[in-house]
Coordinates of C-alpha atoms in Angstrom, one line a residue:
X1 CA 0.0 0.0 0.0
X2 CA 1.3 3.5 -0.8
X3 CA 1.9 5.8 2.2
X4 CA -1.1 8.0 1.3
X5 CA -3.4 4.9 1.5
X6 CA -1.8 3.9 4.8
X7 CA -2.4 7.4 6.1
X8 CA -6.0 7.4 5.0
X9 CA -6.7 4.0 6.6
X10 CA -4.9 5.2 9.8
X11 CA -6.9 8.4 9.9
X12 CA -10.1 6.4 9.4
X13 CA -9.3 4.4 12.5
X14 CA -8.1 7.4 14.4
X15 CA -11.5 9.1 13.7
X16 CA -13.4 6.0 14.8
X17 CA -11.4 5.8 18.0
X18 CA -12.0 9.5 18.7
X19 CA -15.7 9.1 18.1
X20 CA -15.9 6.3 20.6
X21 CA -13.6 8.0 23.2
X22 CA -15.6 11.3 23.0
X23 CA -18.7 9.5 24.2
X24 CA -17.0 8.7 27.5
X25 CA -15.2 12.0 28.2
X26 CA -16.6 14.7 30.5
X27 CA -19.4 16.9 29.0
X28 CA -18.7 20.4 27.9
X29 CA -20.6 23.5 26.9
X30 CA -20.4 24.7 23.3
X31 CA -18.5 27.7 24.4
X32 CA -16.0 25.8 26.6
X33 CA -12.5 24.8 25.6
X34 CA -12.1 21.1 24.6
X35 CA -8.7 19.7 25.3
X36 CA -8.2 16.5 23.2
X37 CA -5.1 14.2 23.8
X38 CA -3.1 12.8 20.9
X39 CA 0.3 11.2 20.2
X40 CA 2.4 11.6 17.0
X41 CA 2.3 8.3 15.2
X42 CA 4.7 7.0 12.4
X43 CA 2.0 7.5 9.8
X44 CA 1.9 11.2 10.8
X45 CA 5.5 11.9 9.7
X46 CA 6.9 13.5 6.6
X47 CA 10.3 12.8 5.1
X48 CA 12.0 15.1 7.7
X49 CA 10.6 12.8 10.4
X50 CA 8.3 15.4 12.1
X51 CA 4.5 15.7 11.8
X52 CA 3.5 16.5 8.3
X53 CA 1.8 19.9 8.0
X54 CA -1.3 18.3 6.3
X55 CA -1.7 16.0 9.2
X56 CA -2.1 19.0 11.5
X57 CA -5.3 20.0 9.7
X58 CA -6.6 16.4 9.8
X59 CA -6.0 16.3 13.6
X60 CA -7.9 19.6 13.9
X61 CA -11.0 17.9 12.5
X62 CA -10.8 15.4 15.4
X63 CA -10.5 18.2 17.9
X64 CA -13.6 19.9 16.6
X65 CA -15.5 16.5 16.6
X66 CA -14.5 16.1 20.3
X67 CA -16.0 19.5 21.2
X68 CA -19.1 18.9 19.2
X69 CA -19.7 15.4 20.7
X70 CA -19.0 16.5 24.3
X71 CA -21.2 19.6 24.0
X72 CA -24.1 17.6 22.6
X73 CA -24.0 19.7 19.4
X74 CA -23.1 16.8 17.1
X75 CA -26.3 14.9 18.0
X76 CA -28.4 18.1 17.5
X77 CA -26.8 18.7 14.1
X78 CA -27.4 15.2 13.0
X79 CA -31.0 15.4 14.1
X80 CA -31.5 18.4 11.9
X81 CA -29.5 17.0 9.0
X82 CA -26.9 19.8 9.2
X83 CA -23.2 19.3 8.8
X84 CA -20.1 21.7 9.0
X85 CA -17.8 22.6 6.2
X86 CA -14.6 24.6 6.5
X87 CA -14.6 27.6 4.2
X88 CA -11.2 29.1 5.2
X89 CA -8.4 28.1 7.6
X90 CA -4.9 29.4 8.5
X91 CA -2.2 28.0 10.8
X92 CA 1.0 29.3 12.3
X93 CA 3.7 27.0 13.5
X94 CA 6.3 27.5 16.3
X95 CA 7.8 24.1 16.9
X96 CA 7.6 20.7 15.2
X97 CA 5.9 17.7 16.7
X98 CA 8.1 14.6 16.8
X99 CA 7.5 10.9 16.7
X100 CA 5.6 9.5 19.8
X101 CA 5.3 13.0 21.3
X102 CA 2.1 13.6 23.3
X103 CA 0.2 16.7 22.6
X104 CA -3.3 18.3 23.2
X105 CA -5.5 20.0 20.7
X106 CA -7.4 22.8 22.4
X107 CA -10.5 23.8 20.6
X108 CA -12.9 26.7 21.2
X109 CA -15.6 28.5 19.3
X110 CA -15.0 32.2 19.1
X111 CA -18.2 33.5 17.6
X112 CA -20.0 34.4 14.4
X113 CA -20.0 36.9 11.5
X114 CA -23.0 37.4 9.3
X115 CA -22.5 34.0 7.5
X116 CA -20.1 31.7 9.4
X117 CA -18.7 30.6 12.7
X118 CA -15.0 31.1 13.8
X119 CA -13.0 28.5 15.7
X120 CA -9.5 28.7 17.3
X121 CA -7.4 25.6 17.8
X122 CA -4.0 25.1 19.4
X123 CA -1.5 22.3 19.5
X124 CA -0.1 22.3 23.0
X125 CA 2.8 20.4 24.6
X126 CA 3.2 20.7 28.4
X127 CA 1.6 24.2 28.3
X128 CA 3.6 25.5 25.3
X129 CA 1.7 26.3 22.1
X130 CA 3.5 24.6 19.1
X131 CA 1.0 25.7 16.5
X132 CA -2.3 27.7 16.3
X133 CA -5.0 27.6 13.7
X134 CA -8.1 29.7 13.0
X135 CA -10.9 28.6 10.8
X136 CA -14.2 29.9 9.4
X137 CA -16.9 27.3 8.9
X138 CA -20.5 27.2 7.5
X139 CA -23.1 24.6 8.1
X140 CA -25.0 23.0 5.2
X141 CA -28.3 21.2 5.2
X142 CA -28.5 17.7 3.7
X143 CA -31.7 18.7 2.1
X144 CA -29.9 21.5 0.4
X145 CA -29.1 25.1 1.3
X146 CA -27.1 26.8 4.0
X147 CA -27.8 27.0 7.7
X148 CA -28.1 30.6 8.7
X149 CA -26.2 32.1 11.6
X150 CA -29.6 32.8 13.2
X151 CA -30.4 29.1 13.1
X152 CA -27.0 28.3 14.6
X153 CA -27.4 30.8 17.3
X154 CA -30.8 29.4 18.1
X155 CA -29.2 26.0 18.5
X156 CA -25.9 27.0 20.3
X157 CA -27.0 30.1 22.0
X158 CA -25.4 33.6 21.6
X159 CA -21.6 33.8 21.6
X160 CA -20.0 35.0 24.9
X161 CA -19.3 38.7 25.0
X162 CA -15.9 38.2 26.4
X163 CA -13.7 39.6 23.6
X164 CA -12.7 36.2 22.3
X165 CA -13.4 37.0 18.7
X166 CA -10.7 39.5 17.6
X167 CA -11.6 42.2 15.0
X168 CA -8.7 41.2 12.7
X169 CA -10.2 37.7 12.4
X170 CA -13.5 39.1 11.1
X171 CA -11.5 41.1 8.5
X172 CA -9.5 37.9 7.6
X173 CA -12.9 36.1 7.2
X174 CA -14.0 38.7 4.7
X175 CA -10.7 38.9 2.9
X176 CA -10.3 35.2 2.5
X177 CA -13.6 34.6 0.7
X178 CA -13.5 33.6 -2.9
X179 CA -15.7 35.4 -5.4
X180 CA -19.0 33.9 -6.3
X181 CA -18.7 30.7 -8.3
X182 CA -20.2 32.3 -11.4
X183 CA -17.6 35.1 -11.5
X184 CA -15.0 34.7 -14.2
X185 CA -11.5 33.6 -13.1
X186 CA -8.8 36.1 -13.8
X187 CA -6.7 35.1 -16.8
X188 CA -3.4 36.1 -15.1
X189 CA -2.1 36.0 -11.6
X190 CA -2.3 39.4 -10.0

C-alpha cells in the first residue's frame, strides 16, 4: 500500500477511535475549551521525520469533533440534517511535533460573523503552544441550502461577549472569501 493509502486508513481508525472516546469524556458546553489528547504516530510523519503539515489539519478535524460530541452539538446537528464545512483556515507553526510526542489540541468556538462561525485551535505540549489555527466554517443542510447564523445561534446560544473574537479575524474572514462561483476567473495572476 502506498503511504497515502496507509495514512487514510490510519486516519479512518483514528477518527473511529476518537468518536468512541468522545462519548466517555466529560461533557462540555459549546463555548468551553475542549482539550483532546493525541500522540504523534509513524503515519503522521513526513520525510523530515516530524508531523506533516497536512496531518495537523486532519487532527484539527478530530479536535472539533470532540468538542461537538462532548457539548451535545453533534447529536443536535445530526437530528436536523446539518453538517459543518470549513470555508477558510490558516495556521502558524512555532515548533515541530516529533514521533511519539504527546500533545493536546485545544478547541474553542470564538463567535459568528453574518455568514459563518469562527474557531480557534491550538497544538499544546506541556503548556507550550506549538501551532495555532483559525478557521471559518459554515453549516449546510443535507436537504440543500445553508444553515443561517440565526439558526445556529438558536441551537448553540449567543456567543459569549468576552472579547474572544478579535476584529482582525473578522477582516480575515471577509478577505479570504473567494468570489461567487459564477464570477469569471482572472486570466493572469495578480
